[in-house]
Amino acid sequence: MKENRGLMTEGVIWKQLLLFALPLLLGNLFQQFYNTVDSIVVGNYIGANALASVGASTPIVNLMVGMFTGLGTGAGVVIAQFFGAKDHKGVHDGVHTTIALCLVSGLVMAVVGVALSPTILRLLDTPAEIMEGSVTYLQIYFMGVMALMIYNTPLYFLMVSSVVNILLDLLFVIKIQMGVAGVAWATLIAQAISACLVLIRLMTSTESYKLILKDIRFHKKVLLETIRIGLPGGIQNAVISFSNLIVQYNINSFGAAAVAGCSAYTKIDGFAILPVMSFSMAITT
């Protein structure tokens, strides 16, 4: 892959933003596409209750991930500032602080998520007929949340992750008949593969953002700046996600069929916001 030092620091601004946003849009489209394929496979080959099990878990995942997504945006802004200023040490410190933050926060989220999944689902009044499937899906998903925090960036790797996830969905659900657990494991494995590709790409780079494993640690100044910039966005994401939990609680009261229907709708609705989200990410950087 060709390195490009001039990205978004030279030339016509709107053209650079467009060129930067388009890969983000395509990457987000691939991710939304394979999330949609998950629902198609689950709904057609396992049943409506399985689709509802996956759907009931989604707002909880979004709540816990939302805060750290905001911090990730803060990290991206900090590293972009260093990169634009040609501060190579700053880029180095920013990358290694971000990876350290992903590892630590991912571990915390995994432990908390696995432990509290049943309790949270009960508090949301999850219908009894989908409770077991929802717990299974949510706990497996949280086991792989560390990979999720690392992998969700380059277009090529998102494409790889999407293809792997779809193939594993078909294998685990249709061939091996693993049910809801098969969908969750397919997602976890696909994200782990993509995360490994991201780390390998960073470790083999010759640029200032080259990842050196022994240098992974928190740099106080970079960490505080990341929190300062990213925390407001994280809180905003968490507030929005919490409101969706309230909506989910009310949907759950109508039973598994309503949960399945809402789950199918949200996958379609997800495509509508992608252009705005992608250009927002480009403008923020």
Short mmCIF file of C-alpha atoms in Angstrom, two decimals:
data_model
loop_
_atom_site.label_atom_id
_atom_site.label_comp_id
_atom_site.label_asym_id
_atom_site.label_seq_id
_atom_site.Cartn_x
_atom_site.Cartn_y
_atom_site.Cartn_z
CA MET A 1 0.00 0.00 0.00
CA LYS A 2 1.41 3.36 -1.01
CA GLU A 3 2.15 5.79 1.80
CA ASN A 4 0.80 9.33 1.36
CA ARG A 5 2.19 12.03 3.57
CA GLY A 6 0.20 14.75 1.84
CA LEU A 7 -3.22 13.33 2.59
CA MET A 8 -5.52 16.17 3.73
CA THR A 9 -2.58 18.51 4.37
CA GLU A 10 -2.05 19.69 0.79
CA GLY A 11 -4.17 20.63 -2.21
CA VAL A 12 -7.84 21.64 -2.48
CA ILE A 13 -9.61 21.00 0.82
CA TRP A 14 -12.99 19.82 -0.51
CA LYS A 15 -11.33 17.36 -2.86
CA GLN A 16 -9.20 15.95 -0.06
CA LEU A 17 -12.25 15.60 2.17
CA LEU A 18 -14.15 13.84 -0.60
CA LEU A 19 -11.28 11.46 -1.34
CA PHE A 20 -10.93 10.72 2.36
CA ALA A 21 -14.67 10.28 2.95
CA LEU A 22 -15.39 7.90 0.06
CA PRO A 23 -13.30 4.99 1.44
CA LEU A 24 -14.90 5.56 4.83
CA LEU A 25 -18.33 5.41 3.20
CA LEU A 26 -17.49 2.22 1.32
CA GLY A 27 -16.05 0.67 4.48
CA ASN A 28 -19.15 1.56 6.48
CA LEU A 29 -21.32 0.18 3.68
CA PHE A 30 -19.45 -3.13 3.85
CA GLN A 31 -19.85 -3.28 7.62
CA GLN A 32 -23.56 -2.46 7.45
CA PHE A 33 -23.93 -4.97 4.64
CA TYR A 34 -22.50 -7.85 6.61
CA ASN A 35 -24.55 -6.87 9.67
CA THR A 36 -27.59 -7.04 7.40
CA VAL A 37 -26.49 -10.42 6.04
CA ASP A 38 -26.29 -11.62 9.66
CA SER A 39 -29.97 -10.79 10.06
CA ILE A 40 -30.91 -12.34 6.72
CA VAL A 41 -29.17 -15.61 7.59
CA VAL A 42 -30.56 -15.69 11.12
CA GLY A 43 -34.10 -14.80 10.07
CA ASN A 44 -34.27 -17.27 7.19
CA TYR A 45 -32.33 -20.24 8.56
CA ILE A 46 -32.93 -20.13 12.33
CA GLY A 47 -36.19 -18.24 12.81
CA ALA A 48 -37.86 -15.08 14.07
CA ASN A 49 -36.90 -15.72 17.70
CA ALA A 50 -33.21 -15.93 16.74
CA LEU A 51 -33.50 -12.64 14.84
CA ALA A 52 -35.13 -11.12 17.92
CA SER A 53 -32.31 -12.48 20.13
CA VAL A 54 -29.73 -10.65 18.05
CA GLY A 55 -31.86 -7.51 17.85
CA ALA A 56 -32.45 -7.35 21.60
CA SER A 57 -28.68 -7.30 22.18
CA THR A 58 -27.82 -4.49 19.78
CA PRO A 59 -28.76 -1.44 21.95
CA ILE A 60 -26.69 -2.82 24.83
CA VAL A 61 -23.63 -3.23 22.61
CA ASN A 62 -24.10 0.29 21.25
CA LEU A 63 -24.31 1.76 24.76
CA MET A 64 -21.08 0.20 25.98
CA VAL A 65 -19.16 0.75 22.74
CA GLY A 66 -20.47 4.32 22.24
CA MET A 67 -18.35 5.86 24.99
CA PHE A 68 -15.14 4.30 23.70
CA THR A 69 -16.04 5.21 20.12
CA GLY A 70 -16.02 8.83 21.22
CA LEU A 71 -12.60 8.36 22.78
CA GLY A 72 -11.45 6.74 19.55
CA THR A 73 -12.56 9.83 17.64
CA GLY A 74 -10.57 11.94 20.08
CA ALA A 75 -7.51 9.77 19.44
CA GLY A 76 -7.97 10.18 15.70
CA VAL A 77 -8.09 13.96 16.02
CA VAL A 78 -4.96 14.06 18.21
CA ILE A 79 -2.98 11.82 15.84
CA ALA A 80 -4.21 13.80 12.81
CA GLN A 81 -2.97 17.02 14.41
CA PHE A 82 0.46 15.51 15.03
CA PHE A 83 0.54 14.11 11.50
CA GLY A 84 -0.42 17.43 9.92
CA ALA A 85 2.24 19.22 11.97
CA LYS A 86 4.82 16.59 10.90
CA ASP A 87 5.46 15.87 14.58
CA HIS A 88 6.73 12.30 14.16
CA LYS A 89 7.26 11.69 17.87
CA GLY A 90 3.74 12.91 18.56
CA VAL A 91 2.33 10.52 15.95
CA HIS A 92 4.37 7.67 17.48
CA ASP A 93 3.15 8.45 20.99
CA GLY A 94 -0.43 8.92 19.78
CA VAL A 95 -0.58 5.57 17.98
CA HIS A 96 0.89 3.63 20.90
CA THR A 97 -1.33 5.39 23.44
CA THR A 98 -4.38 4.62 21.31
CA ILE A 99 -3.49 0.92 21.02
CA ALA A 100 -2.93 0.78 24.78
CA LEU A 101 -6.33 2.44 25.33
CA CYS A 102 -7.99 -0.08 22.98
CA LEU A 103 -6.43 -3.04 24.78
CA VAL A 104 -7.24 -1.88 28.31
CA SER A 105 -10.75 -0.58 27.61
CA GLY A 106 -11.50 -3.62 25.45
CA LEU A 107 -10.51 -5.95 28.29
CA VAL A 108 -12.65 -4.02 30.77
CA MET A 109 -15.63 -4.04 28.42
CA ALA A 110 -15.24 -7.78 27.77
CA VAL A 111 -15.22 -8.68 31.47
CA VAL A 112 -18.06 -6.32 32.40
CA GLY A 113 -20.12 -7.23 29.33
CA VAL A 114 -19.88 -11.00 29.81
CA ALA A 115 -20.63 -10.75 33.52
CA LEU A 116 -23.57 -8.36 33.29
CA SER A 117 -25.26 -9.52 30.08
CA PRO A 118 -27.96 -11.65 31.79
CA THR A 119 -28.71 -8.94 34.35
CA ILE A 120 -28.99 -6.15 31.77
CA LEU A 121 -31.24 -8.24 29.53
CA ARG A 122 -33.54 -9.01 32.48
CA LEU A 123 -33.71 -5.31 33.39
CA LEU A 124 -34.79 -4.61 29.79
CA ASP A 125 -37.66 -7.08 30.21
CA THR A 126 -36.35 -9.28 27.38
CA PRO A 127 -39.05 -11.83 26.42
CA ALA A 128 -38.45 -15.25 27.98
CA GLU A 129 -38.50 -17.09 24.64
CA ILE A 130 -35.47 -15.15 23.37
CA MET A 131 -33.61 -14.68 26.65
CA GLU A 132 -31.22 -17.62 26.25
CA GLY A 133 -30.31 -16.69 22.69
CA SER A 134 -29.81 -13.03 23.60
CA VAL A 135 -27.47 -13.89 26.48
CA THR A 136 -25.46 -16.26 24.28
CA TYR A 137 -25.09 -13.73 21.46
CA LEU A 138 -24.24 -10.83 23.77
CA GLN A 139 -21.64 -12.70 25.81
CA ILE A 140 -19.82 -14.03 22.73
CA TYR A 141 -19.93 -10.57 21.16
CA PHE A 142 -18.34 -8.99 24.22
CA MET A 143 -15.57 -11.62 24.23
CA GLY A 144 -14.38 -10.11 20.95
CA VAL A 145 -14.94 -6.44 21.72
CA MET A 146 -11.18 -5.79 21.94
CA ALA A 147 -10.80 -6.77 18.29
CA LEU A 148 -13.76 -4.54 17.42
CA MET A 149 -12.03 -1.52 18.91
CA ILE A 150 -8.87 -2.14 16.85
CA TYR A 151 -10.10 -3.29 13.47
CA ASN A 152 -12.79 -0.81 12.50
CA THR A 153 -10.82 1.44 10.12
CA PRO A 154 -9.17 0.54 6.77
CA LEU A 155 -11.42 -0.16 3.79
CA TYR A 156 -9.53 -3.22 2.54
CA PHE A 157 -9.61 -4.86 5.95
CA LEU A 158 -13.29 -4.08 6.39
CA MET A 159 -13.90 -5.79 3.04
CA VAL A 160 -11.96 -8.85 4.21
CA SER A 161 -13.85 -8.87 7.50
CA SER A 162 -17.18 -8.62 5.67
CA VAL A 163 -16.46 -11.53 3.33
CA VAL A 164 -15.12 -13.72 6.16
CA ASN A 165 -18.13 -12.95 8.32
CA ILE A 166 -20.60 -13.84 5.58
CA LEU A 167 -18.83 -17.11 4.75
CA LEU A 168 -18.64 -18.08 8.42
CA ASP A 169 -22.31 -17.20 8.87
CA LEU A 170 -23.22 -19.63 6.12
CA LEU A 171 -20.87 -22.30 7.50
CA PHE A 172 -21.79 -22.03 11.19
CA VAL A 173 -25.52 -21.43 10.78
CA ILE A 174 -26.51 -23.45 7.71
CA LYS A 175 -23.89 -26.21 7.58
CA ILE A 176 -22.96 -26.80 11.23
CA GLN A 177 -26.27 -25.46 12.60
CA MET A 178 -24.81 -23.63 15.59
CA GLY A 179 -27.79 -21.29 15.84
CA VAL A 180 -27.41 -17.80 17.32
CA ALA A 181 -24.01 -18.73 18.75
CA GLY A 182 -22.79 -19.41 15.20
CA VAL A 183 -23.62 -15.86 14.10
CA ALA A 184 -21.85 -14.41 17.14
CA TRP A 185 -18.73 -16.55 16.63
CA ALA A 186 -18.65 -15.64 12.94
CA THR A 187 -18.64 -11.96 13.85
CA LEU A 188 -15.98 -12.42 16.53
CA ILE A 189 -13.63 -14.37 14.24
CA ALA A 190 -14.06 -11.96 11.32
CA GLN A 191 -13.31 -8.97 13.53
CA ALA A 192 -10.31 -10.70 15.09
CA ILE A 193 -8.83 -11.46 11.66
CA SER A 194 -9.28 -7.86 10.55
CA ALA A 195 -7.78 -6.56 13.81
CA CYS A 196 -4.71 -8.75 13.27
CA LEU A 197 -4.36 -7.38 9.72
CA VAL A 198 -4.50 -3.83 11.07
CA LEU A 199 -1.79 -4.57 13.64
CA ILE A 200 0.40 -6.29 11.05
CA ARG A 201 -0.05 -3.32 8.69
CA LEU A 202 1.01 -0.91 11.42
CA MET A 203 3.97 -3.04 12.47
CA THR A 204 5.31 -3.33 8.91
CA SER A 205 4.88 0.36 8.07
CA THR A 206 7.93 2.56 7.54
CA GLU A 207 6.06 5.72 8.52
CA SER A 208 5.98 7.55 11.84
CA TYR A 209 2.84 5.61 12.82
CA LYS A 210 4.75 2.30 12.74
CA LEU A 211 3.63 0.13 15.66
CA ILE A 212 6.37 -1.21 17.94
CA LEU A 213 4.93 -3.68 20.44
CA LYS A 214 7.36 -2.85 23.24
CA ASP A 215 6.44 0.84 22.97
CA ILE A 216 2.73 0.28 23.65
CA ARG A 217 1.93 2.29 26.74
CA PHE A 218 0.04 5.38 27.89
CA HIS A 219 1.66 8.75 27.23
CA LYS A 220 0.05 11.03 29.78
CA LYS A 221 -0.12 14.18 27.66
CA VAL A 222 -1.58 12.36 24.65
CA LEU A 223 -4.03 10.39 26.80
CA LEU A 224 -5.34 13.51 28.55
CA GLU A 225 -5.77 15.31 25.21
CA THR A 226 -7.55 12.28 23.77
CA ILE A 227 -9.94 12.22 26.73
CA ARG A 228 -10.49 15.99 26.53
CA ILE A 229 -11.49 15.82 22.88
CA GLY A 230 -13.17 12.42 22.84
CA LEU A 231 -15.08 12.34 26.13
CA PRO A 232 -17.86 14.77 25.09
CA GLY A 233 -18.52 12.72 21.97
CA GLY A 234 -18.45 9.54 24.01
CA ILE A 235 -20.96 10.92 26.49
CA GLN A 236 -23.18 12.05 23.61
CA ASN A 237 -23.04 8.56 22.08
CA ALA A 238 -23.83 7.00 25.44
CA VAL A 239 -26.82 9.31 26.01
CA ILE A 240 -28.24 8.50 22.59
CA SER A 241 -27.66 4.78 23.14
CA PHE A 242 -29.27 4.96 26.58
CA SER A 243 -32.39 6.48 25.04
CA ASN A 244 -32.43 3.57 22.61
CA LEU A 245 -32.34 1.20 25.59
CA ILE A 246 -35.54 2.81 26.86
CA VAL A 247 -37.09 2.34 23.43
CA GLN A 248 -35.92 -1.29 23.42
CA TYR A 249 -37.48 -1.84 26.86
CA ASN A 250 -40.85 -0.72 25.49
CA ILE A 251 -40.47 -2.83 22.34
CA ASN A 252 -39.65 -5.89 24.45
CA SER A 253 -42.99 -5.55 26.21
CA PHE A 254 -44.75 -6.37 22.92
CA GLY A 255 -43.01 -9.75 22.63
CA ALA A 256 -40.47 -11.51 20.45
CA ALA A 257 -42.23 -10.77 17.14
CA ALA A 258 -42.04 -7.02 17.74
CA VAL A 259 -38.35 -7.29 18.70
CA ALA A 260 -37.62 -9.23 15.49
CA GLY A 261 -39.47 -6.67 13.38
CA CYS A 262 -37.60 -3.77 14.95
CA SER A 263 -34.30 -5.60 14.43
CA ALA A 264 -35.02 -5.98 10.71
CA TYR A 265 -35.94 -2.31 10.42
CA THR A 266 -32.80 -1.02 12.14
CA LYS A 267 -30.58 -2.86 9.64
CA ILE A 268 -32.27 -1.03 6.76
CA ASP A 269 -32.29 2.27 8.62
CA GLY A 270 -28.55 1.90 9.20
CA PHE A 271 -27.82 2.46 5.52
CA ALA A 272 -29.54 5.87 5.52
CA ILE A 273 -27.17 7.51 7.99
CA LEU A 274 -23.93 6.17 6.47
CA PRO A 275 -23.19 9.11 4.10
CA VAL A 276 -23.59 11.69 6.88
CA MET A 277 -21.54 9.63 9.33
CA SER A 278 -18.72 9.04 6.83
CA PHE A 279 -18.38 12.70 5.87
CA SER A 280 -18.53 13.69 9.54
CA MET A 281 -15.61 11.38 10.29
CA ALA A 282 -13.63 12.88 7.39
CA ILE A 283 -14.36 16.45 8.48
CA THR A 284 -13.43 15.68 12.10
CA THR A 285 -10.06 14.31 11.01
#
